[in-house]
Amino acid sequence: MLVLAVARLAGGRRGGARNLTYSICFYLHDRSVMDHYQMRGYAAALRREVEQRTSDSKDGTIRATVFGLSAGGGRRDNSEIVSKYMEVAEPISVIGIIMDVLEENDVIVHVDLAGGTVRRNAALTRALANRPGGEGRSSQQDVRLRDIEDFVLIRGRFRKISRSDESTVLLAPYGDPDDASQGPRVRVTCATEGLRNEVPSGTFSARCLGKVQDWNAEEAVLEVQAMAIFR
């Protein structure tokens, strides 16, 4: 069972998203980004972030394109604003906005596979409280990743194990075992069309934003569907 200890880490709640702006976003699944934000009703919050980013930016062309400030542009609703921004902005800017909103709403659980820890925050407290028998036990110092229903941001040492036209699969061990094929692991599935750069050869450090899908007890593998991956 993939069980991690709870760690109290210093830093602001939004620090994780901001730090990723200095990373390379080599995987981003645009459709998944849109689906998640629409499903969870974050359109208004995302519009506010887009307005802030485009107001601070020196590139007035992006703002004009997104908000229809040219003649006859008219007024656009929240979903249209976010969709248009995703079309014209750089991928790292798009996912940065998405992650800021998710952090603001406390729906990202931060996981460190190498250290075997999970950062204590509101999203983790909710995961602990919602698991069977978890009522009133949110102070427990361990968590099963399969209990997390919110987003996870998993930091680990990944390697590519397969690739097809449809999907690319990465694998990361829990901890740092001598033989990564033994013990619990995290298997991340990406839509190959979302790869923006080649997956590095061999083992590489990365952070994966995604959703936990299932725990495969027979293989001791946690299945995660990726939305974005950073190096």
mmCIF file with all atom_site columns, C-alpha atoms in Angstrom:
data_model
loop_
_atom_site.group_PDB
_atom_site.id
_atom_site.type_symbol
_atom_site.label_atom_id
_atom_site.label_alt_id
_atom_site.label_comp_id
_atom_site.label_asym_id
_atom_site.label_entity_id
_atom_site.label_seq_id
_atom_site.pdbx_PDB_ins_code
_atom_site.Cartn_x
_atom_site.Cartn_y
_atom_site.Cartn_z
_atom_site.occupancy
_atom_site.B_iso_or_equiv
_atom_site.pdbx_formal_charge
_atom_site.auth_seq_id
_atom_site.auth_comp_id
_atom_site.auth_asym_id
_atom_site.auth_atom_id
_atom_site.pdbx_PDB_model_num
ATOM 1   C CA . MET A 1 1   ? 0.000   0.000  0.000   1.00 0.00 ? 1   MET A CA 1
ATOM 2   C CA . LEU A 1 2   ? 1.372   3.421  -0.977  1.00 0.00 ? 2   LEU A CA 1
ATOM 3   C CA . VAL A 1 3   ? 1.276   5.236  2.389   1.00 0.00 ? 3   VAL A CA 1
ATOM 4   C CA . LEU A 1 4   ? 3.142   8.508  2.960   1.00 0.00 ? 4   LEU A CA 1
ATOM 5   C CA . ALA A 1 5   ? 3.887   10.507 6.085   1.00 0.00 ? 5   ALA A CA 1
ATOM 6   C CA . VAL A 1 6   ? 2.395   13.952 6.567   1.00 0.00 ? 6   VAL A CA 1
ATOM 7   C CA . ALA A 1 7   ? 4.962   16.747 6.623   1.00 0.00 ? 7   ALA A CA 1
ATOM 8   C CA . ARG A 1 8   ? 4.587   20.318 7.814   1.00 0.00 ? 8   ARG A CA 1
ATOM 9   C CA . LEU A 1 9   ? 6.383   22.430 5.211   1.00 0.00 ? 9   LEU A CA 1
ATOM 10  C CA . ALA A 1 10  ? 6.951   26.142 5.414   1.00 0.00 ? 10  ALA A CA 1
ATOM 11  C CA . GLY A 1 11  ? 5.932   28.545 2.659   1.00 0.00 ? 11  GLY A CA 1
ATOM 12  C CA . GLY A 1 12  ? 2.897   30.264 1.228   1.00 0.00 ? 12  GLY A CA 1
ATOM 13  C CA . ARG A 1 13  ? -0.036  28.314 -0.064  1.00 0.00 ? 13  ARG A CA 1
ATOM 14  C CA . ARG A 1 14  ? 0.498   29.499 -3.613  1.00 0.00 ? 14  ARG A CA 1
ATOM 15  C CA . GLY A 1 15  ? 4.264   29.084 -3.629  1.00 0.00 ? 15  GLY A CA 1
ATOM 16  C CA . GLY A 1 16  ? 4.184   25.726 -5.399  1.00 0.00 ? 16  GLY A CA 1
ATOM 17  C CA . ALA A 1 17  ? 2.389   27.108 -8.421  1.00 0.00 ? 17  ALA A CA 1
ATOM 18  C CA . ARG A 1 18  ? 4.605   30.183 -8.667  1.00 0.00 ? 18  ARG A CA 1
ATOM 19  C CA . ASN A 1 19  ? 7.781   28.110 -8.503  1.00 0.00 ? 19  ASN A CA 1
ATOM 20  C CA . LEU A 1 20  ? 6.645   26.076 -11.497 1.00 0.00 ? 20  LEU A CA 1
ATOM 21  C CA . THR A 1 21  ? 6.872   29.161 -13.714 1.00 0.00 ? 21  THR A CA 1
ATOM 22  C CA . TYR A 1 22  ? 10.625  28.557 -13.666 1.00 0.00 ? 22  TYR A CA 1
ATOM 23  C CA . SER A 1 23  ? 10.177  24.964 -14.849 1.00 0.00 ? 23  SER A CA 1
ATOM 24  C CA . ILE A 1 24  ? 9.778   23.461 -18.311 1.00 0.00 ? 24  ILE A CA 1
ATOM 25  C CA . CYS A 1 25  ? 6.217   22.327 -18.958 1.00 0.00 ? 25  CYS A CA 1
ATOM 26  C CA . PHE A 1 26  ? 6.893   19.405 -21.291 1.00 0.00 ? 26  PHE A CA 1
ATOM 27  C CA . TYR A 1 27  ? 3.390   17.937 -21.054 1.00 0.00 ? 27  TYR A CA 1
ATOM 28  C CA . LEU A 1 28  ? 0.058   19.773 -21.004 1.00 0.00 ? 28  LEU A CA 1
ATOM 29  C CA . HIS A 1 29  ? -3.268  18.248 -21.909 1.00 0.00 ? 29  HIS A CA 1
ATOM 30  C CA . ASP A 1 30  ? -5.365  21.252 -22.952 1.00 0.00 ? 30  ASP A CA 1
ATOM 31  C CA . ARG A 1 31  ? -8.686  19.416 -23.111 1.00 0.00 ? 31  ARG A CA 1
ATOM 32  C CA . SER A 1 32  ? -8.210  17.999 -19.625 1.00 0.00 ? 32  SER A CA 1
ATOM 33  C CA . VAL A 1 33  ? -7.426  21.470 -18.293 1.00 0.00 ? 33  VAL A CA 1
ATOM 34  C CA . MET A 1 34  ? -10.639 22.838 -19.779 1.00 0.00 ? 34  MET A CA 1
ATOM 35  C CA . ASP A 1 35  ? -12.741 19.895 -18.601 1.00 0.00 ? 35  ASP A CA 1
ATOM 36  C CA . HIS A 1 36  ? -11.565 20.216 -15.005 1.00 0.00 ? 36  HIS A CA 1
ATOM 37  C CA . TYR A 1 37  ? -12.051 23.944 -14.733 1.00 0.00 ? 37  TYR A CA 1
ATOM 38  C CA . GLN A 1 38  ? -15.541 23.796 -16.265 1.00 0.00 ? 38  GLN A CA 1
ATOM 39  C CA . MET A 1 39  ? -16.611 20.824 -14.159 1.00 0.00 ? 39  MET A CA 1
ATOM 40  C CA . ARG A 1 40  ? -15.537 22.424 -10.887 1.00 0.00 ? 40  ARG A CA 1
ATOM 41  C CA . GLY A 1 41  ? -17.020 25.837 -11.590 1.00 0.00 ? 41  GLY A CA 1
ATOM 42  C CA . TYR A 1 42  ? -13.810 27.861 -11.441 1.00 0.00 ? 42  TYR A CA 1
ATOM 43  C CA . ALA A 1 43  ? -14.573 30.007 -14.496 1.00 0.00 ? 43  ALA A CA 1
ATOM 44  C CA . ALA A 1 44  ? -15.038 33.232 -12.523 1.00 0.00 ? 44  ALA A CA 1
ATOM 45  C CA . ALA A 1 45  ? -11.837 32.684 -10.501 1.00 0.00 ? 45  ALA A CA 1
ATOM 46  C CA . LEU A 1 46  ? -9.905  31.857 -13.650 1.00 0.00 ? 46  LEU A CA 1
ATOM 47  C CA . ARG A 1 47  ? -11.202 34.957 -15.391 1.00 0.00 ? 47  ARG A CA 1
ATOM 48  C CA . ARG A 1 48  ? -9.936  37.084 -12.494 1.00 0.00 ? 48  ARG A CA 1
ATOM 49  C CA . GLU A 1 49  ? -6.488  35.484 -12.815 1.00 0.00 ? 49  GLU A CA 1
ATOM 50  C CA . VAL A 1 50  ? -6.468  36.044 -16.591 1.00 0.00 ? 50  VAL A CA 1
ATOM 51  C CA . GLU A 1 51  ? -7.454  39.686 -16.102 1.00 0.00 ? 51  GLU A CA 1
ATOM 52  C CA . GLN A 1 52  ? -4.654  40.155 -13.577 1.00 0.00 ? 52  GLN A CA 1
ATOM 53  C CA . ARG A 1 53  ? -2.023  38.463 -15.753 1.00 0.00 ? 53  ARG A CA 1
ATOM 54  C CA . THR A 1 54  ? -2.976  40.332 -18.903 1.00 0.00 ? 54  THR A CA 1
ATOM 55  C CA . SER A 1 55  ? -3.178  43.654 -17.044 1.00 0.00 ? 55  SER A CA 1
ATOM 56  C CA . ASP A 1 56  ? 0.347   43.145 -15.685 1.00 0.00 ? 56  ASP A CA 1
ATOM 57  C CA . SER A 1 57  ? 1.676   42.000 -19.055 1.00 0.00 ? 57  SER A CA 1
ATOM 58  C CA . LYS A 1 58  ? 3.319   44.411 -21.473 1.00 0.00 ? 58  LYS A CA 1
ATOM 59  C CA . ASP A 1 59  ? 1.803   42.491 -24.379 1.00 0.00 ? 59  ASP A CA 1
ATOM 60  C CA . GLY A 1 60  ? -1.373  44.394 -25.134 1.00 0.00 ? 60  GLY A CA 1
ATOM 61  C CA . THR A 1 61  ? -2.031  42.169 -28.153 1.00 0.00 ? 61  THR A CA 1
ATOM 62  C CA . ILE A 1 62  ? -2.894  39.193 -25.953 1.00 0.00 ? 62  ILE A CA 1
ATOM 63  C CA . ARG A 1 63  ? -5.266  41.266 -23.826 1.00 0.00 ? 63  ARG A CA 1
ATOM 64  C CA . ALA A 1 64  ? -7.009  42.678 -26.914 1.00 0.00 ? 64  ALA A CA 1
ATOM 65  C CA . THR A 1 65  ? -7.349  39.205 -28.417 1.00 0.00 ? 65  THR A CA 1
ATOM 66  C CA . VAL A 1 66  ? -8.688  37.637 -25.226 1.00 0.00 ? 66  VAL A CA 1
ATOM 67  C CA . PHE A 1 67  ? -11.134 40.338 -24.183 1.00 0.00 ? 67  PHE A CA 1
ATOM 68  C CA . GLY A 1 68  ? -12.253 41.442 -27.641 1.00 0.00 ? 68  GLY A CA 1
ATOM 69  C CA . LEU A 1 69  ? -11.232 45.049 -27.183 1.00 0.00 ? 69  LEU A CA 1
ATOM 70  C CA . SER A 1 70  ? -11.059 45.623 -30.905 1.00 0.00 ? 70  SER A CA 1
ATOM 71  C CA . ALA A 1 71  ? -14.012 47.160 -32.730 1.00 0.00 ? 71  ALA A CA 1
ATOM 72  C CA . GLY A 1 72  ? -17.110 45.037 -32.440 1.00 0.00 ? 72  GLY A CA 1
ATOM 73  C CA . GLY A 1 73  ? -15.512 42.774 -29.861 1.00 0.00 ? 73  GLY A CA 1
ATOM 74  C CA . GLY A 1 74  ? -18.526 42.775 -27.572 1.00 0.00 ? 74  GLY A CA 1
ATOM 75  C CA . ARG A 1 75  ? -18.690 41.260 -24.103 1.00 0.00 ? 75  ARG A CA 1
ATOM 76  C CA . ARG A 1 76  ? -17.482 37.688 -23.506 1.00 0.00 ? 76  ARG A CA 1
ATOM 77  C CA . ASP A 1 77  ? -18.455 35.351 -20.700 1.00 0.00 ? 77  ASP A CA 1
ATOM 78  C CA . ASN A 1 78  ? -16.008 33.731 -18.286 1.00 0.00 ? 78  ASN A CA 1
ATOM 79  C CA . SER A 1 79  ? -15.648 30.448 -20.176 1.00 0.00 ? 79  SER A CA 1
ATOM 80  C CA . GLU A 1 80  ? -14.975 32.201 -23.477 1.00 0.00 ? 80  GLU A CA 1
ATOM 81  C CA . ILE A 1 81  ? -12.358 34.453 -21.875 1.00 0.00 ? 81  ILE A CA 1
ATOM 82  C CA . VAL A 1 82  ? -10.447 31.497 -20.406 1.00 0.00 ? 82  VAL A CA 1
ATOM 83  C CA . SER A 1 83  ? -10.754 29.447 -23.603 1.00 0.00 ? 83  SER A CA 1
ATOM 84  C CA . LYS A 1 84  ? -9.407  32.312 -25.722 1.00 0.00 ? 84  LYS A CA 1
ATOM 85  C CA . TYR A 1 85  ? -6.518  32.896 -23.323 1.00 0.00 ? 85  TYR A CA 1
ATOM 86  C CA . MET A 1 86  ? -5.548  29.235 -23.586 1.00 0.00 ? 86  MET A CA 1
ATOM 87  C CA . GLU A 1 87  ? -5.407  29.588 -27.367 1.00 0.00 ? 87  GLU A CA 1
ATOM 88  C CA . VAL A 1 88  ? -2.975  32.504 -27.424 1.00 0.00 ? 88  VAL A CA 1
ATOM 89  C CA . ALA A 1 89  ? -0.917  32.255 -24.215 1.00 0.00 ? 89  ALA A CA 1
ATOM 90  C CA . GLU A 1 90  ? 2.187   30.172 -23.591 1.00 0.00 ? 90  GLU A CA 1
ATOM 91  C CA . PRO A 1 91  ? 1.476   26.753 -22.011 1.00 0.00 ? 91  PRO A CA 1
ATOM 92  C CA . ILE A 1 92  ? 3.416   27.594 -18.841 1.00 0.00 ? 92  ILE A CA 1
ATOM 93  C CA . SER A 1 93  ? 1.300   30.748 -18.404 1.00 0.00 ? 93  SER A CA 1
ATOM 94  C CA . VAL A 1 94  ? -1.924  28.791 -18.843 1.00 0.00 ? 94  VAL A CA 1
ATOM 95  C CA . ILE A 1 95  ? -1.073  26.053 -16.373 1.00 0.00 ? 95  ILE A CA 1
ATOM 96  C CA . GLY A 1 96  ? 0.331   28.647 -13.975 1.00 0.00 ? 96  GLY A CA 1
ATOM 97  C CA . ILE A 1 97  ? -3.069  30.345 -13.850 1.00 0.00 ? 97  ILE A CA 1
ATOM 98  C CA . ILE A 1 98  ? -4.880  27.027 -13.462 1.00 0.00 ? 98  ILE A CA 1
ATOM 99  C CA . MET A 1 99  ? -2.625  25.974 -10.592 1.00 0.00 ? 99  MET A CA 1
ATOM 100 C CA . ASP A 1 100 ? -2.913  29.312 -8.824  1.00 0.00 ? 100 ASP A CA 1
ATOM 101 C CA . VAL A 1 101 ? -6.698  28.951 -8.820  1.00 0.00 ? 101 VAL A CA 1
ATOM 102 C CA . LEU A 1 102 ? -6.505  25.329 -7.631  1.00 0.00 ? 102 LEU A CA 1
ATOM 103 C CA . GLU A 1 103 ? -4.111  26.335 -4.843  1.00 0.00 ? 103 GLU A CA 1
ATOM 104 C CA . GLU A 1 104 ? -6.371  29.216 -3.870  1.00 0.00 ? 104 GLU A CA 1
ATOM 105 C CA . ASN A 1 105 ? -9.251  26.733 -3.550  1.00 0.00 ? 105 ASN A CA 1
ATOM 106 C CA . ASP A 1 106 ? -7.108  24.213 -1.611  1.00 0.00 ? 106 ASP A CA 1
ATOM 107 C CA . VAL A 1 107 ? -7.560  21.327 -4.028  1.00 0.00 ? 107 VAL A CA 1
ATOM 108 C CA . ILE A 1 108 ? -3.931  20.296 -4.673  1.00 0.00 ? 108 ILE A CA 1
ATOM 109 C CA . VAL A 1 109 ? -2.214  17.730 -2.454  1.00 0.00 ? 109 VAL A CA 1
ATOM 110 C CA . HIS A 1 110 ? 1.598   17.989 -2.709  1.00 0.00 ? 110 HIS A CA 1
ATOM 111 C CA . VAL A 1 111 ? 3.393   14.626 -2.738  1.00 0.00 ? 111 VAL A CA 1
ATOM 112 C CA . ASP A 1 112 ? 7.140   13.918 -2.519  1.00 0.00 ? 112 ASP A CA 1
ATOM 113 C CA . LEU A 1 113 ? 7.798   10.309 -3.509  1.00 0.00 ? 113 LEU A CA 1
ATOM 114 C CA . ALA A 1 114 ? 11.536  10.391 -2.814  1.00 0.00 ? 114 ALA A CA 1
ATOM 115 C CA . GLY A 1 115 ? 11.027  11.760 0.683   1.00 0.00 ? 115 GLY A CA 1
ATOM 116 C CA . GLY A 1 116 ? 7.891   9.706  1.302   1.00 0.00 ? 116 GLY A CA 1
ATOM 117 C CA . THR A 1 117 ? 5.942   12.735 2.500   1.00 0.00 ? 117 THR A CA 1
ATOM 118 C CA . VAL A 1 118 ? 2.742   14.655 1.786   1.00 0.00 ? 118 VAL A CA 1
ATOM 119 C CA . ARG A 1 119 ? 2.450   18.365 2.613   1.00 0.00 ? 119 ARG A CA 1
ATOM 120 C CA . ARG A 1 120 ? -0.148  19.202 5.218   1.00 0.00 ? 120 ARG A CA 1
ATOM 121 C CA . ASN A 1 121 ? -2.754  21.575 3.799   1.00 0.00 ? 121 ASN A CA 1
ATOM 122 C CA . ALA A 1 122 ? -6.541  21.898 3.563   1.00 0.00 ? 122 ALA A CA 1
ATOM 123 C CA . ALA A 1 123 ? -6.758  19.480 0.626   1.00 0.00 ? 123 ALA A CA 1
ATOM 124 C CA . LEU A 1 124 ? -4.904  16.801 2.600   1.00 0.00 ? 124 LEU A CA 1
ATOM 125 C CA . THR A 1 125 ? -7.015  17.368 5.701   1.00 0.00 ? 125 THR A CA 1
ATOM 126 C CA . ARG A 1 126 ? -10.112 16.833 3.572   1.00 0.00 ? 126 ARG A CA 1
ATOM 127 C CA . ALA A 1 127 ? -8.689  13.608 2.094   1.00 0.00 ? 127 ALA A CA 1
ATOM 128 C CA . LEU A 1 128 ? -7.938  12.249 5.554   1.00 0.00 ? 128 LEU A CA 1
ATOM 129 C CA . ALA A 1 129 ? -11.355 13.173 6.886   1.00 0.00 ? 129 ALA A CA 1
ATOM 130 C CA . ASN A 1 130 ? -13.233 11.691 3.909   1.00 0.00 ? 130 ASN A CA 1
ATOM 131 C CA . ARG A 1 131 ? -11.656 8.233  3.966   1.00 0.00 ? 131 ARG A CA 1
ATOM 132 C CA . PRO A 1 132 ? -13.622 5.416  5.658   1.00 0.00 ? 132 PRO A CA 1
ATOM 133 C CA . GLY A 1 133 ? -13.450 5.893  9.413   1.00 0.00 ? 133 GLY A CA 1
ATOM 134 C CA . GLY A 1 134 ? -11.612 9.169  8.921   1.00 0.00 ? 134 GLY A CA 1
ATOM 135 C CA . GLU A 1 135 ? -14.110 11.468 10.612  1.00 0.00 ? 135 GLU A CA 1
ATOM 136 C CA . GLY A 1 136 ? -12.372 13.390 13.322  1.00 0.00 ? 136 GLY A CA 1
ATOM 137 C CA . ARG A 1 137 ? -9.012  11.758 12.548  1.00 0.00 ? 137 ARG A CA 1
ATOM 138 C CA . SER A 1 138 ? -7.471  14.409 10.300  1.00 0.00 ? 138 SER A CA 1
ATOM 139 C CA . SER A 1 139 ? -4.498  14.722 12.655  1.00 0.00 ? 139 SER A CA 1
ATOM 140 C CA . GLN A 1 140 ? -3.202  11.285 11.695  1.00 0.00 ? 140 GLN A CA 1
ATOM 141 C CA . GLN A 1 141 ? 0.351   11.420 10.377  1.00 0.00 ? 141 GLN A CA 1
ATOM 142 C CA . ASP A 1 142 ? -0.011  9.150  7.344   1.00 0.00 ? 142 ASP A CA 1
ATOM 143 C CA . VAL A 1 143 ? -2.170  9.071  4.224   1.00 0.00 ? 143 VAL A CA 1
ATOM 144 C CA . ARG A 1 144 ? -2.933  6.595  1.454   1.00 0.00 ? 144 ARG A CA 1
ATOM 145 C CA . LEU A 1 145 ? -2.679  8.326  -1.890  1.00 0.00 ? 145 LEU A CA 1
ATOM 146 C CA . ARG A 1 146 ? -5.627  6.373  -3.239  1.00 0.00 ? 146 ARG A CA 1
ATOM 147 C CA . ASP A 1 147 ? -7.817  8.253  -0.726  1.00 0.00 ? 147 ASP A CA 1
ATOM 148 C CA . ILE A 1 148 ? -7.113  11.596 -2.406  1.00 0.00 ? 148 ILE A CA 1
ATOM 149 C CA . GLU A 1 149 ? -9.960  12.810 -4.596  1.00 0.00 ? 149 GLU A CA 1
ATOM 150 C CA . ASP A 1 150 ? -8.516  16.269 -5.274  1.00 0.00 ? 150 ASP A CA 1
ATOM 151 C CA . PHE A 1 151 ? -5.579  17.005 -7.556  1.00 0.00 ? 151 PHE A CA 1
ATOM 152 C CA . VAL A 1 152 ? -2.124  15.699 -6.702  1.00 0.00 ? 152 VAL A CA 1
ATOM 153 C CA . LEU A 1 153 ? 1.200   17.341 -7.544  1.00 0.00 ? 153 LEU A CA 1
ATOM 154 C CA . ILE A 1 154 ? 3.649   14.427 -7.407  1.00 0.00 ? 154 ILE A CA 1
ATOM 155 C CA . ARG A 1 155 ? 7.383   15.013 -7.282  1.00 0.00 ? 155 ARG A CA 1
ATOM 156 C CA . GLY A 1 156 ? 9.506   11.993 -8.147  1.00 0.00 ? 156 GLY A CA 1
ATOM 157 C CA . ARG A 1 157 ? 12.095  10.284 -10.339 1.00 0.00 ? 157 ARG A CA 1
ATOM 158 C CA . PHE A 1 158 ? 10.298  9.158  -13.481 1.00 0.00 ? 158 PHE A CA 1
ATOM 159 C CA . ARG A 1 159 ? 11.195  7.068  -16.506 1.00 0.00 ? 159 ARG A CA 1
ATOM 160 C CA . LYS A 1 160 ? 9.291   6.319  -19.704 1.00 0.00 ? 160 LYS A CA 1
ATOM 161 C CA . ILE A 1 161 ? 8.121   2.710  -19.924 1.00 0.00 ? 161 ILE A CA 1
ATOM 162 C CA . SER A 1 162 ? 5.953   2.845  -23.064 1.00 0.00 ? 162 SER A CA 1
ATOM 163 C CA . ARG A 1 163 ? 4.746   5.118  -25.848 1.00 0.00 ? 163 ARG A CA 1
ATOM 164 C CA . SER A 1 164 ? 2.136   4.806  -28.581 1.00 0.00 ? 164 SER A CA 1
ATOM 165 C CA . ASP A 1 165 ? 0.254   7.260  -30.781 1.00 0.00 ? 165 ASP A CA 1
ATOM 166 C CA . GLU A 1 166 ? -2.442  7.432  -28.099 1.00 0.00 ? 166 GLU A CA 1
ATOM 167 C CA . SER A 1 167 ? -0.603  7.373  -24.770 1.00 0.00 ? 167 SER A CA 1
ATOM 168 C CA . THR A 1 168 ? 2.795   7.675  -23.110 1.00 0.00 ? 168 THR A CA 1
ATOM 169 C CA . VAL A 1 169 ? 3.356   6.031  -19.725 1.00 0.00 ? 169 VAL A CA 1
ATOM 170 C CA . LEU A 1 170 ? 5.838   7.062  -17.029 1.00 0.00 ? 170 LEU A CA 1
ATOM 171 C CA . LEU A 1 171 ? 6.771   5.218  -13.845 1.00 0.00 ? 171 LEU A CA 1
ATOM 172 C CA . ALA A 1 172 ? 8.216   6.536  -10.570 1.00 0.00 ? 172 ALA A CA 1
ATOM 173 C CA . PRO A 1 173 ? 9.190   4.519  -7.468  1.00 0.00 ? 173 PRO A CA 1
ATOM 174 C CA . TYR A 1 174 ? 8.133   5.347  -3.932  1.00 0.00 ? 174 TYR A CA 1
ATOM 175 C CA . GLY A 1 175 ? 11.302  6.243  -2.042  1.00 0.00 ? 175 GLY A CA 1
ATOM 176 C CA . ASP A 1 176 ? 14.635  5.435  -3.655  1.00 0.00 ? 176 ASP A CA 1
ATOM 177 C CA . PRO A 1 177 ? 14.916  1.631  -3.881  1.00 0.00 ? 177 PRO A CA 1
ATOM 178 C CA . ASP A 1 178 ? 17.930  -0.022 -5.497  1.00 0.00 ? 178 ASP A CA 1
ATOM 179 C CA . ASP A 1 179 ? 15.582  -1.798 -7.894  1.00 0.00 ? 179 ASP A CA 1
ATOM 180 C CA . ALA A 1 180 ? 12.764  0.520  -9.024  1.00 0.00 ? 180 ALA A CA 1
ATOM 181 C CA . SER A 1 181 ? 10.791  -2.490 -10.276 1.00 0.00 ? 181 SER A CA 1
ATOM 182 C CA . GLN A 1 182 ? 10.229  -3.596 -6.682  1.00 0.00 ? 182 GLN A CA 1
ATOM 183 C CA . GLY A 1 183 ? 7.986   -1.988 -4.105  1.00 0.00 ? 183 GLY A CA 1
ATOM 184 C CA . PRO A 1 184 ? 5.117   0.488  -4.634  1.00 0.00 ? 184 PRO A CA 1
ATOM 185 C CA . ARG A 1 185 ? 5.256   2.795  -7.631  1.00 0.00 ? 185 ARG A CA 1
ATOM 186 C CA . VAL A 1 186 ? 3.272   5.553  -9.315  1.00 0.00 ? 186 VAL A CA 1
ATOM 187 C CA . ARG A 1 187 ? 2.330   5.042  -12.963 1.00 0.00 ? 187 ARG A CA 1
ATOM 188 C CA . VAL A 1 188 ? 1.429   8.218  -14.860 1.00 0.00 ? 188 VAL A CA 1
ATOM 189 C CA . THR A 1 189 ? -0.481  8.063  -18.135 1.00 0.00 ? 189 THR A CA 1
ATOM 190 C CA . CYS A 1 190 ? -0.244  10.977 -20.598 1.00 0.00 ? 190 CYS A CA 1
ATOM 191 C CA . ALA A 1 191 ? -2.021  11.581 -23.892 1.00 0.00 ? 191 ALA A CA 1
ATOM 192 C CA . THR A 1 192 ? 0.841   11.540 -26.404 1.00 0.00 ? 192 THR A CA 1
ATOM 193 C CA . GLU A 1 193 ? -0.700  14.474 -28.283 1.00 0.00 ? 193 GLU A CA 1
ATOM 194 C CA . GLY A 1 194 ? -0.103  16.629 -25.202 1.00 0.00 ? 194 GLY A CA 1
ATOM 195 C CA . LEU A 1 195 ? 3.688   16.179 -25.173 1.00 0.00 ? 195 LEU A CA 1
ATOM 196 C CA . ARG A 1 196 ? 5.304   19.532 -25.939 1.00 0.00 ? 196 ARG A CA 1
ATOM 197 C CA . ASN A 1 197 ? 8.869   18.248 -25.738 1.00 0.00 ? 197 ASN A CA 1
ATOM 198 C CA . GLU A 1 198 ? 10.465  14.835 -25.992 1.00 0.00 ? 198 GLU A CA 1
ATOM 199 C CA . VAL A 1 199 ? 10.394  12.761 -22.834 1.00 0.00 ? 199 VAL A CA 1
ATOM 200 C CA . PRO A 1 200 ? 13.970  12.557 -21.496 1.00 0.00 ? 200 PRO A CA 1
ATOM 201 C CA . SER A 1 201 ? 15.776  9.258  -21.886 1.00 0.00 ? 201 SER A CA 1
ATOM 202 C CA . GLY A 1 202 ? 16.560  7.380  -18.703 1.00 0.00 ? 202 GLY A CA 1
ATOM 203 C CA . THR A 1 203 ? 15.450  8.571  -15.284 1.00 0.00 ? 203 THR A CA 1
ATOM 204 C CA . PHE A 1 204 ? 14.581  12.237 -14.723 1.00 0.00 ? 204 PHE A CA 1
ATOM 205 C CA . SER A 1 205 ? 13.164  14.422 -11.949 1.00 0.00 ? 205 SER A CA 1
ATOM 206 C CA . ALA A 1 206 ? 9.717   15.879 -12.580 1.00 0.00 ? 206 ALA A CA 1
ATOM 207 C CA . ARG A 1 207 ? 6.515   17.050 -10.972 1.00 0.00 ? 207 ARG A CA 1
ATOM 208 C CA . CYS A 1 208 ? 3.212   15.739 -12.273 1.00 0.00 ? 208 CYS A CA 1
ATOM 209 C CA . LEU A 1 209 ? -0.140  17.448 -11.758 1.00 0.00 ? 209 LEU A CA 1
ATOM 210 C CA . GLY A 1 210 ? -2.970  14.960 -12.138 1.00 0.00 ? 210 GLY A CA 1
ATOM 211 C CA . LYS A 1 211 ? -5.770  12.918 -10.616 1.00 0.00 ? 211 LYS A CA 1
ATOM 212 C CA . VAL A 1 212 ? -5.486  9.579  -8.832  1.00 0.00 ? 212 VAL A CA 1
ATOM 213 C CA . GLN A 1 213 ? -7.381  6.926  -10.801 1.00 0.00 ? 213 GLN A CA 1
ATOM 214 C CA . ASP A 1 214 ? -6.905  3.626  -8.992  1.00 0.00 ? 214 ASP A CA 1
ATOM 215 C CA . TRP A 1 215 ? -4.658  1.499  -6.787  1.00 0.00 ? 215 TRP A CA 1
ATOM 216 C CA . ASN A 1 216 ? -3.488  -1.710 -8.511  1.00 0.00 ? 216 ASN A CA 1
ATOM 217 C CA . ALA A 1 217 ? -2.808  -3.975 -5.534  1.00 0.00 ? 217 ALA A CA 1
ATOM 218 C CA . GLU A 1 218 ? -1.521  -6.857 -7.664  1.00 0.00 ? 218 GLU A CA 1
ATOM 219 C CA . GLU A 1 219 ? 1.239   -4.720 -9.200  1.00 0.00 ? 219 GLU A CA 1
ATOM 220 C CA . ALA A 1 220 ? 1.583   -2.348 -6.201  1.00 0.00 ? 220 ALA A CA 1
ATOM 221 C CA . VAL A 1 221 ? 1.035   0.570  -8.587  1.00 0.00 ? 221 VAL A CA 1
ATOM 222 C CA . LEU A 1 222 ? -0.930  3.779  -8.086  1.00 0.00 ? 222 LEU A CA 1
ATOM 223 C CA . GLU A 1 223 ? -2.492  4.875  -11.395 1.00 0.00 ? 223 GLU A CA 1
ATOM 224 C CA . VAL A 1 224 ? -2.481  8.638  -12.056 1.00 0.00 ? 224 VAL A CA 1
ATOM 225 C CA . GLN A 1 225 ? -3.934  10.509 -15.038 1.00 0.00 ? 225 GLN A CA 1
ATOM 226 C CA . ALA A 1 226 ? -1.658  13.456 -15.853 1.00 0.00 ? 226 ALA A CA 1
ATOM 227 C CA . MET A 1 227 ? -2.863  16.967 -16.664 1.00 0.00 ? 227 MET A CA 1
ATOM 228 C CA . ALA A 1 228 ? 0.576   18.632 -16.732 1.00 0.00 ? 228 ALA A CA 1
ATOM 229 C CA . ILE A 1 229 ? 4.192   17.600 -16.097 1.00 0.00 ? 229 ILE A CA 1
ATOM 230 C CA . PHE A 1 230 ? 7.080   19.926 -15.266 1.00 0.00 ? 230 PHE A CA 1
ATOM 231 C CA . ARG A 1 231 ? 10.851  19.517 -15.153 1.00 0.00 ? 231 ARG A CA 1
#
